[in-house]
């Protein structure tokens, strides 16, 4: 999973730079590109599900005809699939493909320093120490979202961090008047 996170993090960082330093716009473009790339696969899955739906009447007829004989019913259903050129599993597999991408993106958003800016754990620890001396209170952030709170603190006090850490970005986490680092209450 770390390799996937690194690839997506690098890609999101590249989009961030292409989008003129807009974090929210980079996330939107990432999402749109993911949808475009996955469209042929999801189309194939939806097409397979539609084919399965058109065969429901025939399957119901087979169920009535061979209801007591499961072996014969399964044989006839298999023949129906072959005759119609339908794979009964074609609709399911593609539905799960976006899930790992969503999980990876969630991790990147939740850990912007190590996953988005690609800073090592040691550097994140150094940044946390410096931020603490500057008044950052890690205990005020929800557990599991420490890097988001730290990233916001860095953004608000970037002059204190500028030039001290390679790869550290002054990310603007605001979009349309919303602060993307704020946790819902």
PDB file of N, CA, C and O in Angstrom, residues 38-49 87 89-99:
ATOM      1  N   UNK A  38     -11.104   5.542 -15.032  1.00  0.00           N
ATOM      2  CA  UNK A  38     -11.899   4.367 -14.647  1.00  0.00           C
ATOM      3  C   UNK A  38     -13.188   4.226 -15.449  1.00  0.00           C
ATOM      4  O   UNK A  38     -13.855   3.193 -15.361  1.00  0.00           O
ATOM      5  N   UNK A  39     -13.538   5.254 -16.227  1.00  0.00           N
ATOM      6  CA  UNK A  39     -14.803   5.199 -16.964  1.00  0.00           C
ATOM      7  C   UNK A  39     -14.948   3.962 -17.854  1.00  0.00           C
ATOM      8  O   UNK A  39     -15.989   3.307 -17.807  1.00  0.00           O
ATOM      9  N   UNK A  40     -13.953   3.616 -18.679  1.00  0.00           N
ATOM     10  CA  UNK A  40     -14.135   2.419 -19.521  1.00  0.00           C
ATOM     11  C   UNK A  40     -14.412   1.157 -18.704  1.00  0.00           C
ATOM     12  O   UNK A  40     -15.205   0.309 -19.108  1.00  0.00           O
ATOM     13  N   UNK A  41     -13.769   1.052 -17.550  1.00  0.00           N
ATOM     14  CA  UNK A  41     -13.976  -0.129 -16.711  1.00  0.00           C
ATOM     15  C   UNK A  41     -15.361  -0.113 -16.079  1.00  0.00           C
ATOM     16  O   UNK A  41     -16.046  -1.135 -16.027  1.00  0.00           O
ATOM     17  N   UNK A  42     -15.772   1.042 -15.585  1.00  0.00           N
ATOM     18  CA  UNK A  42     -17.097   1.120 -14.964  1.00  0.00           C
ATOM     19  C   UNK A  42     -18.189   0.953 -16.026  1.00  0.00           C
ATOM     20  O   UNK A  42     -19.229   0.370 -15.758  1.00  0.00           O
ATOM     21  N   UNK A  43     -17.918   1.455 -17.236  1.00  0.00           N
ATOM     22  CA  UNK A  43     -18.884   1.279 -18.336  1.00  0.00           C
ATOM     23  C   UNK A  43     -19.071  -0.203 -18.632  1.00  0.00           C
ATOM     24  O   UNK A  43     -20.185  -0.680 -18.805  1.00  0.00           O
ATOM     25  N   UNK A  44     -17.955  -0.921 -18.692  1.00  0.00           N
ATOM     26  CA  UNK A  44     -18.020  -2.360 -18.960  1.00  0.00           C
ATOM     27  C   UNK A  44     -18.807  -3.074 -17.857  1.00  0.00           C
ATOM     28  O   UNK A  44     -19.622  -3.949 -18.137  1.00  0.00           O
ATOM     29  N   UNK A  45     -18.578  -2.685 -16.609  1.00  0.00           N
ATOM     30  CA  UNK A  45     -19.299  -3.290 -15.496  1.00  0.00           C
ATOM     31  C   UNK A  45     -20.784  -2.996 -15.537  1.00  0.00           C
ATOM     32  O   UNK A  45     -21.619  -3.872 -15.320  1.00  0.00           O
ATOM     33  N   UNK A  46     -21.130  -1.744 -15.846  1.00  0.00           N
ATOM     34  CA  UNK A  46     -22.548  -1.372 -15.921  1.00  0.00           C
ATOM     35  C   UNK A  46     -23.234  -2.069 -17.095  1.00  0.00           C
ATOM     36  O   UNK A  46     -24.384  -2.483 -16.992  1.00  0.00           O
ATOM     37  N   UNK A  47     -22.503  -2.202 -18.190  1.00  0.00           N
ATOM     38  CA  UNK A  47     -23.045  -2.897 -19.351  1.00  0.00           C
ATOM     39  C   UNK A  47     -23.344  -4.355 -18.994  1.00  0.00           C
ATOM     40  O   UNK A  47     -24.396  -4.892 -19.357  1.00  0.00           O
ATOM     41  N   UNK A  48     -22.419  -4.991 -18.278  1.00  0.00           N
ATOM     42  CA  UNK A  48     -22.634  -6.375 -17.846  1.00  0.00           C
ATOM     43  C   UNK A  48     -23.835  -6.503 -16.914  1.00  0.00           C
ATOM     44  O   UNK A  48     -24.615  -7.456 -17.018  1.00  0.00           O
ATOM     45  N   UNK A  49     -23.999  -5.520 -16.025  1.00  0.00           N
ATOM     46  CA  UNK A  49     -25.157  -5.558 -15.117  1.00  0.00           C
ATOM     47  C   UNK A  49     -26.455  -5.376 -15.895  1.00  0.00           C
ATOM     48  O   UNK A  49     -27.466  -6.019 -15.594  1.00  0.00           O
ATOM     49  N   UNK A  87     -20.886 -12.481 -18.743  1.00  0.00           N
ATOM     50  CA  UNK A  87     -20.137 -12.989 -17.602  1.00  0.00           C
ATOM     51  C   UNK A  87     -20.838 -12.482 -16.346  1.00  0.00           C
ATOM     52  O   UNK A  87     -20.901 -11.270 -16.121  1.00  0.00           O
ATOM     53  N   UNK A  89     -19.987 -12.235 -13.378  1.00  0.00           N
ATOM     54  CA  UNK A  89     -19.125 -11.514 -12.440  1.00  0.00           C
ATOM     55  C   UNK A  89     -18.638 -10.180 -12.995  1.00  0.00           C
ATOM     56  O   UNK A  89     -17.984  -9.426 -12.285  1.00  0.00           O
ATOM     57  N   UNK A  90     -18.956  -9.880 -14.239  1.00  0.00           N
ATOM     58  CA  UNK A  90     -18.411  -8.674 -14.865  1.00  0.00           C
ATOM     59  C   UNK A  90     -18.897  -7.387 -14.220  1.00  0.00           C
ATOM     60  O   UNK A  90     -18.208  -6.383 -14.254  1.00  0.00           O
ATOM     61  N   UNK A  91     -20.050  -7.388 -13.626  1.00  0.00           N
ATOM     62  CA  UNK A  91     -20.568  -6.174 -12.999  1.00  0.00           C
ATOM     63  C   UNK A  91     -20.002  -5.913 -11.618  1.00  0.00           C
ATOM     64  O   UNK A  91     -19.982  -4.769 -11.162  1.00  0.00           O
ATOM     65  N   UNK A  92     -19.501  -6.939 -10.954  1.00  0.00           N
ATOM     66  CA  UNK A  92     -19.058  -6.788  -9.563  1.00  0.00           C
ATOM     67  C   UNK A  92     -17.632  -6.260  -9.430  1.00  0.00           C
ATOM     68  O   UNK A  92     -17.383  -5.360  -8.645  1.00  0.00           O
ATOM     69  N   UNK A  93     -16.723  -6.813 -10.179  1.00  0.00           N
ATOM     70  CA  UNK A  93     -15.309  -6.505 -10.012  1.00  0.00           C
ATOM     71  C   UNK A  93     -15.023  -5.024 -10.180  1.00  0.00           C
ATOM     72  O   UNK A  93     -14.321  -4.422  -9.375  1.00  0.00           O
ATOM     73  N   UNK A  94     -15.578  -4.413 -11.192  1.00  0.00           N
ATOM     74  CA  UNK A  94     -15.290  -3.015 -11.490  1.00  0.00           C
ATOM     75  C   UNK A  94     -15.865  -2.081 -10.436  1.00  0.00           C
ATOM     76  O   UNK A  94     -15.384  -0.956 -10.275  1.00  0.00           O
ATOM     77  N   UNK A  95     -16.865  -2.528  -9.716  1.00  0.00           N
ATOM     78  CA  UNK A  95     -17.453  -1.698  -8.659  1.00  0.00           C
ATOM     79  C   UNK A  95     -16.490  -1.491  -7.500  1.00  0.00           C
ATOM     80  O   UNK A  95     -16.554  -0.483  -6.809  1.00  0.00           O
ATOM     81  N   UNK A  96     -15.590  -2.434  -7.283  1.00  0.00           N
ATOM     82  CA  UNK A  96     -14.662  -2.352  -6.160  1.00  0.00           C
ATOM     83  C   UNK A  96     -13.358  -1.632  -6.498  1.00  0.00           C
ATOM     84  O   UNK A  96     -12.616  -1.270  -5.602  1.00  0.00           O
ATOM     85  N   UNK A  97     -13.091  -1.412  -7.768  1.00  0.00           N
ATOM     86  CA  UNK A  97     -11.834  -0.797  -8.179  1.00  0.00           C
ATOM     87  C   UNK A  97     -11.624   0.606  -7.611  1.00  0.00           C
ATOM     88  O   UNK A  97     -10.519   0.930  -7.185  1.00  0.00           O
ATOM     89  N   UNK A  98     -12.631   1.477  -7.557  1.00  0.00           N
ATOM     90  CA  UNK A  98     -12.401   2.815  -6.992  1.00  0.00           C
ATOM     91  C   UNK A  98     -12.095   2.812  -5.490  1.00  0.00           C
ATOM     92  O   UNK A  98     -11.520   3.764  -4.977  1.00  0.00           O
ATOM     93  N   UNK A  99     -12.447   1.758  -4.790  1.00  0.00           N
ATOM     94  CA  UNK A  99     -12.282   1.717  -3.343  1.00  0.00           C
ATOM     95  C   UNK A  99     -10.824   1.881  -2.890  1.00  0.00           C
ATOM     96  O   UNK A  99     -10.545   2.732  -2.044  1.00  0.00           O
TER      97      UNK A  99
END
